[in-house]
């Protein structure tokens, strides 16, 4: 089985990225041939600072490795080191009906959030389809918000195959059980573009402050909270704690006499503990950046040899060769 996923270098990776994409990807590295890339071409649709792009690209690689990506098992690379993605994206765009892109909600959401309506942002699902199809991927571990993009990918693979003959393998999205969309500090989807994130490796003080700033309702500590499961802090605790701890926190809120301040302190403790080991690995990696560069360079070479082959298959199918 071939597994593939990507993450954009548009900010520091956050716990939404971790539970939605990084953790499932790391778990899958034992189950097949895994390819994970840093989507720097994609990041150009919303980030316009060259130095930030370089830094975030390196940070995403470091965080992924710190969280347990093993470069002996999974191929980690930077998207733009494999420029064949862009050629395939053009090829696919010629079989992509406008309506398919017009229906994509993530484009509309991003425009509503104030991102500029450029062509790259609109055409982004086509590049994503190329990213996936160029590795003959079977399985794509992503957060729920990417479901529609994987559907576009399947549509485009079908359209191309229908037009030029069987060329691409049909990928399946893979969502992590129970981890729909991780809510951000403001209750919306946690996202680097919405300034509502909890970084995986945030510094202690600022992260505590951020978690303490989660806005709650105005009920007093004494009041029982029968809707405890809806609470934002509780939803994060569900991801960070074992089942028994989670239940305990829910019951305390339901019973009353447990204030939001104490709840948020508990949330911070659980978060800090959850990433403790990874944090140690990360500080070693930060002192060994040459190693990180080598992982990416070797990854690019492995990825490129497959991408070249599949891209050539597509070129032949449509008569470019
Ligand atoms: P962001 O929205 O923060 O810019 P990306 O678009 O780079 O994140 O997403 C990288 C991966 O992380 C994708 O697979 C995406 O589905 C997942 N992801 C991002 N935010 C969340 C979230 N809040 N909950 C679950 N998964 C998420
Ligand atoms: N669009 C994805 C996101 O914003 C990132 C991405 C780009 C991706 N290409 C991909 C994910 C291919 C999976 C497969 O999160």
XYZ file of C-alpha atoms and ligand atoms in Angstrom:
363
model
C 0.000 0.000 0.000
C 1.269 3.472 -0.887
C 0.398 6.246 1.577
C 0.758 9.945 0.858
C 0.045 13.209 2.615
C 1.177 16.816 2.742
C 1.227 19.781 5.067
C 1.724 23.440 4.200
C 4.634 25.454 5.625
C 2.468 28.455 6.439
C 3.113 28.600 10.170
C 4.255 26.547 13.099
C 2.530 23.133 13.188
C -0.326 23.039 15.699
C -2.217 20.329 17.515
C -4.941 20.348 14.823
C -2.266 19.381 12.288
C -0.919 16.854 14.754
C -4.155 14.986 15.477
C -5.645 15.457 12.007
C -2.664 14.554 9.891
C 0.745 14.056 11.540
C -0.196 11.429 14.116
C -2.173 9.248 11.673
C 0.614 9.605 9.108
C 3.218 8.513 11.629
C 1.087 5.540 12.671
C 0.762 4.509 9.032
C 4.496 4.517 8.324
C 4.621 0.900 9.528
C 1.825 -0.209 7.266
C 3.039 0.614 3.802
C 5.295 2.762 1.680
C 4.737 6.223 3.089
C 5.468 9.569 1.386
C 4.989 12.803 3.325
C 5.818 16.192 1.935
C 5.964 19.815 2.919
C 3.635 21.585 0.512
C 5.706 24.693 -0.196
C 4.130 25.287 -3.626
C 0.746 25.275 -1.900
C 1.929 27.713 0.733
C 2.467 30.292 -2.037
C -1.294 30.757 -2.307
C -1.415 32.446 1.085
C 2.094 33.275 2.324
C 4.073 36.029 0.601
C 7.257 36.166 2.654
C 10.213 34.214 1.267
C 12.162 33.939 4.508
C 9.104 32.772 6.452
C 8.500 30.086 3.852
C 12.104 28.839 4.259
C 11.862 28.845 8.038
C 8.459 27.185 8.267
C 9.543 24.535 5.775
C 12.420 23.600 8.038
C 10.232 23.819 11.158
C 7.597 21.508 9.734
C 10.311 18.961 8.922
C 11.759 19.239 12.423
C 8.368 18.919 14.125
C 7.372 15.944 12.012
C 10.613 14.150 12.878
C 10.304 15.089 16.552
C 6.785 13.650 16.659
C 8.041 10.300 15.441
C 8.319 10.295 11.670
C 11.078 7.792 10.965
C 12.964 8.584 7.746
C 13.983 4.924 7.483
C 10.327 4.002 7.143
C 8.753 7.054 5.506
C 9.995 9.373 2.793
C 9.926 13.014 3.930
C 10.497 15.685 1.282
C 9.803 19.184 0.136
C 7.204 19.447 -2.645
C 9.145 21.919 -4.807
C 12.124 19.542 -4.910
C 9.906 17.474 -7.212
C 8.819 19.966 -9.906
C 7.010 17.186 -11.801
C 4.041 17.932 -9.505
C 3.563 21.192 -11.396
C 3.652 19.650 -14.835
C 1.093 17.052 -13.848
C -1.030 19.768 -12.309
C -1.192 21.526 -15.691
C -2.045 18.290 -17.459
C -4.872 17.607 -14.991
C -6.170 21.168 -15.212
C -7.037 20.530 -18.857
C -9.542 17.843 -17.855
C -10.871 19.783 -14.862
C -14.321 21.357 -15.297
C -14.574 24.848 -13.802
C -17.663 23.800 -11.839
C -15.646 21.244 -9.900
C -13.382 23.961 -8.506
C -16.219 26.439 -8.065
C -17.890 23.996 -5.692
C -14.830 23.714 -3.412
C -15.750 25.174 -0.046
C -12.194 25.730 1.185
C -11.656 28.351 -1.545
C -14.815 30.187 -0.520
C -13.893 29.925 3.165
C -10.446 31.360 2.535
C -11.821 34.275 0.505
C -14.330 34.949 3.284
C -11.374 35.033 5.693
C -9.777 37.790 3.640
C -7.259 35.872 1.505
C -6.813 37.342 -1.967
C -8.781 35.609 -4.713
C -5.826 34.603 -6.887
C -5.711 31.882 -9.500
C -3.335 29.714 -7.472
C -5.769 29.590 -4.573
C -8.627 28.684 -6.917
C -6.644 26.030 -8.795
C -5.043 24.593 -5.663
C -7.132 21.379 -5.627
C -5.706 20.501 -9.051
C -2.152 20.758 -7.725
C -3.232 18.662 -4.767
C -4.626 16.047 -7.152
C -1.275 15.978 -8.936
C 0.516 15.590 -5.575
C -1.507 12.484 -4.858
C -1.750 10.868 -8.296
C 1.944 11.290 -9.098
C 2.818 8.734 -6.381
C 0.133 6.172 -7.298
C -1.109 6.705 -3.739
C -3.730 4.316 -2.365
C -4.380 6.045 0.935
C -4.327 9.727 1.916
C -4.415 10.422 5.676
C -5.817 13.939 6.141
C -8.146 15.920 8.362
C -11.857 16.066 7.455
C -11.447 19.513 5.930
C -9.529 17.900 3.049
C -12.250 15.396 2.136
C -13.556 17.455 -0.762
C -10.054 17.856 -2.211
C -9.526 14.106 -2.267
C -12.879 13.783 -4.020
C -11.700 16.272 -6.662
C -8.573 14.141 -7.035
C -10.663 11.044 -7.669
C -12.811 12.929 -10.195
C -9.761 14.153 -12.088
C -8.144 10.708 -12.109
C -11.403 9.328 -13.537
C -11.680 12.069 -16.178
C -8.093 11.611 -17.309
C -8.403 7.821 -17.414
C -11.622 8.135 -19.401
C -10.073 10.540 -21.896
C -6.639 8.970 -22.363
C -6.938 5.415 -21.041
C -6.192 3.848 -17.654
C -3.287 5.877 -16.210
C -3.882 6.791 -12.564
C -4.605 4.745 -9.492
C -7.719 5.752 -7.495
C -6.793 7.062 -4.019
C -8.928 6.831 -0.870
C -8.953 9.468 1.874
C -8.317 8.203 5.367
C -9.634 10.025 8.413
C -8.627 9.365 11.945
C -11.391 7.758 14.015
C -13.033 10.216 16.361
C -10.799 13.170 15.520
C -13.029 15.173 13.166
C -11.873 18.737 13.128
C -9.839 19.961 16.080
C -11.367 23.215 17.361
C -9.178 26.290 17.775
C -9.101 28.676 20.714
C -12.061 30.570 19.243
C -14.106 27.433 18.562
C -13.607 27.536 14.769
C -11.407 24.976 12.997
C -7.896 25.326 14.381
C -5.855 26.712 11.492
C -2.568 28.489 10.945
C -4.434 31.089 8.925
C -6.936 31.916 11.697
C -4.566 32.814 14.545
C -6.380 30.430 16.875
C -3.805 27.660 17.195
C -1.992 25.848 19.961
C 1.443 25.023 18.586
C 2.713 21.486 19.161
C 5.939 22.902 20.508
C 4.919 26.278 21.828
C 7.020 27.764 24.617
C 5.754 27.090 28.093
C 4.665 30.550 29.262
C 3.018 31.898 26.116
C 1.220 28.599 25.515
C -0.121 28.518 29.061
C -1.324 32.070 28.534
C -3.000 31.161 25.249
C -4.804 28.212 26.785
C -5.895 30.297 29.775
C -7.335 32.828 27.309
C -9.891 30.415 25.814
C -13.182 32.267 26.099
C -15.869 30.426 28.071
C -19.460 31.253 28.970
C -20.359 33.342 32.011
C -21.611 30.570 34.329
C -20.079 30.618 37.816
C -17.779 27.792 38.981
C -20.512 26.452 41.266
C -23.057 25.906 38.535
C -23.304 22.369 37.124
C -22.502 22.234 33.384
C -24.640 19.494 31.851
C -23.239 20.334 28.396
C -19.628 19.629 29.486
C -18.817 17.610 26.349
C -19.367 20.721 24.194
C -16.760 22.705 26.107
C -13.748 23.723 23.980
C -11.184 22.906 26.621
C -12.836 19.527 27.198
C -12.692 18.771 23.489
C -8.945 19.374 23.523
C -8.559 17.327 26.704
C -10.295 14.471 24.922
C -7.406 14.381 22.461
C -4.618 14.878 24.981
C -5.699 12.651 27.873
C -6.534 8.992 28.329
C -10.205 8.024 28.471
C -10.374 7.861 32.299
C -8.880 11.342 32.750
C -11.191 12.756 30.104
C -14.277 11.232 31.810
C -13.135 12.548 35.167
C -12.872 16.119 33.842
C -16.293 15.867 32.172
C -17.882 14.592 35.390
C -16.301 17.363 37.484
C -17.771 20.008 35.181
C -21.167 18.328 35.166
C -21.253 18.149 38.956
C -20.546 21.865 39.448
C -17.980 23.415 41.772
C -15.242 23.185 39.127
C -14.286 26.516 37.582
C -13.094 27.177 34.066
C -9.768 28.539 35.348
C -8.964 25.191 36.975
C -10.138 23.335 33.898
C -7.823 25.365 31.665
C -4.878 24.821 34.029
C -5.525 21.095 33.777
C -5.661 21.388 30.000
C -2.243 23.015 29.967
C -0.738 20.286 32.213
C -2.072 17.532 29.979
C -0.812 19.269 26.850
C 2.646 19.812 28.319
C 2.912 16.194 29.392
C 1.579 14.787 26.122
C 4.396 16.279 24.037
C 7.157 15.947 26.651
C 9.221 13.249 24.901
C 8.732 14.759 21.470
C 9.861 18.106 22.883
C 13.134 16.533 23.980
C 13.694 14.989 20.555
C 12.929 18.342 18.993
C 15.557 20.184 20.940
C 18.133 17.613 19.760
C 17.046 18.137 16.162
C 17.297 21.913 16.526
C 20.986 21.382 17.269
C 21.419 19.094 14.296
C 19.971 20.960 11.341
C 22.380 19.313 8.889
C 20.688 16.014 9.668
C 17.295 17.541 8.877
C 18.603 18.884 5.543
C 20.014 15.460 4.681
C 16.689 13.751 5.428
C 14.913 16.174 3.067
C 17.541 15.808 0.324
C 17.438 12.014 0.437
C 13.655 12.079 0.596
C 13.475 14.292 -2.489
C 15.590 11.881 -4.462
C 13.429 8.880 -3.600
C 10.203 10.785 -4.237
C 11.441 12.171 -7.517
C 12.298 8.811 -9.004
C 8.683 7.694 -8.596
C 7.168 11.026 -9.618
C 9.225 11.071 -12.824
C 7.992 7.652 -13.769
C 4.295 8.351 -13.156
C 4.519 11.765 -14.804
C 6.055 10.150 -17.850
C 3.225 7.620 -17.922
C 0.796 10.559 -18.048
C 2.841 12.369 -20.711
C 2.784 9.273 -22.873
C -0.919 8.661 -22.330
C -1.869 12.143 -23.555
C 0.573 12.289 -26.430
C 3.232 14.638 -25.076
C 5.600 11.777 -25.760
P -3.798 24.842 8.402
O -5.287 24.888 8.193
O -3.446 25.048 9.811
O -3.059 25.760 7.467
P -2.941 22.728 6.680
O -3.912 23.212 5.667
O -1.497 22.873 6.393
O -3.306 23.391 8.075
O -3.276 21.228 7.034
C -2.350 20.184 7.194
C -3.075 18.939 7.624
O -3.588 19.114 8.947
C -4.286 18.572 6.759
O -4.359 17.166 6.619
C -5.444 19.070 7.538
O -6.612 18.313 7.291
C -4.978 18.864 8.957
N -5.613 19.837 9.831
C -5.424 21.172 9.835
N -6.170 21.763 10.768
C -6.872 20.781 11.366
C -7.828 20.742 12.414
N -8.202 21.846 13.042
N -8.337 19.548 12.775
C -7.955 18.404 12.149
N -7.062 18.375 11.164
C -6.523 19.529 10.765
N -4.177 20.774 0.997
C -3.597 20.195 2.158
C -3.879 21.092 3.358
O -4.066 22.264 3.225
C -2.122 19.987 2.035
C -1.846 19.112 0.873
C -1.353 19.514 -0.333
C -2.073 17.718 0.788
N -1.235 18.451 -1.153
C -1.672 17.340 -0.514
C -2.569 16.760 1.661
C -1.773 16.012 -0.944
C -2.682 15.445 1.220
C -2.277 15.071 -0.082
O -3.892 20.597 4.416
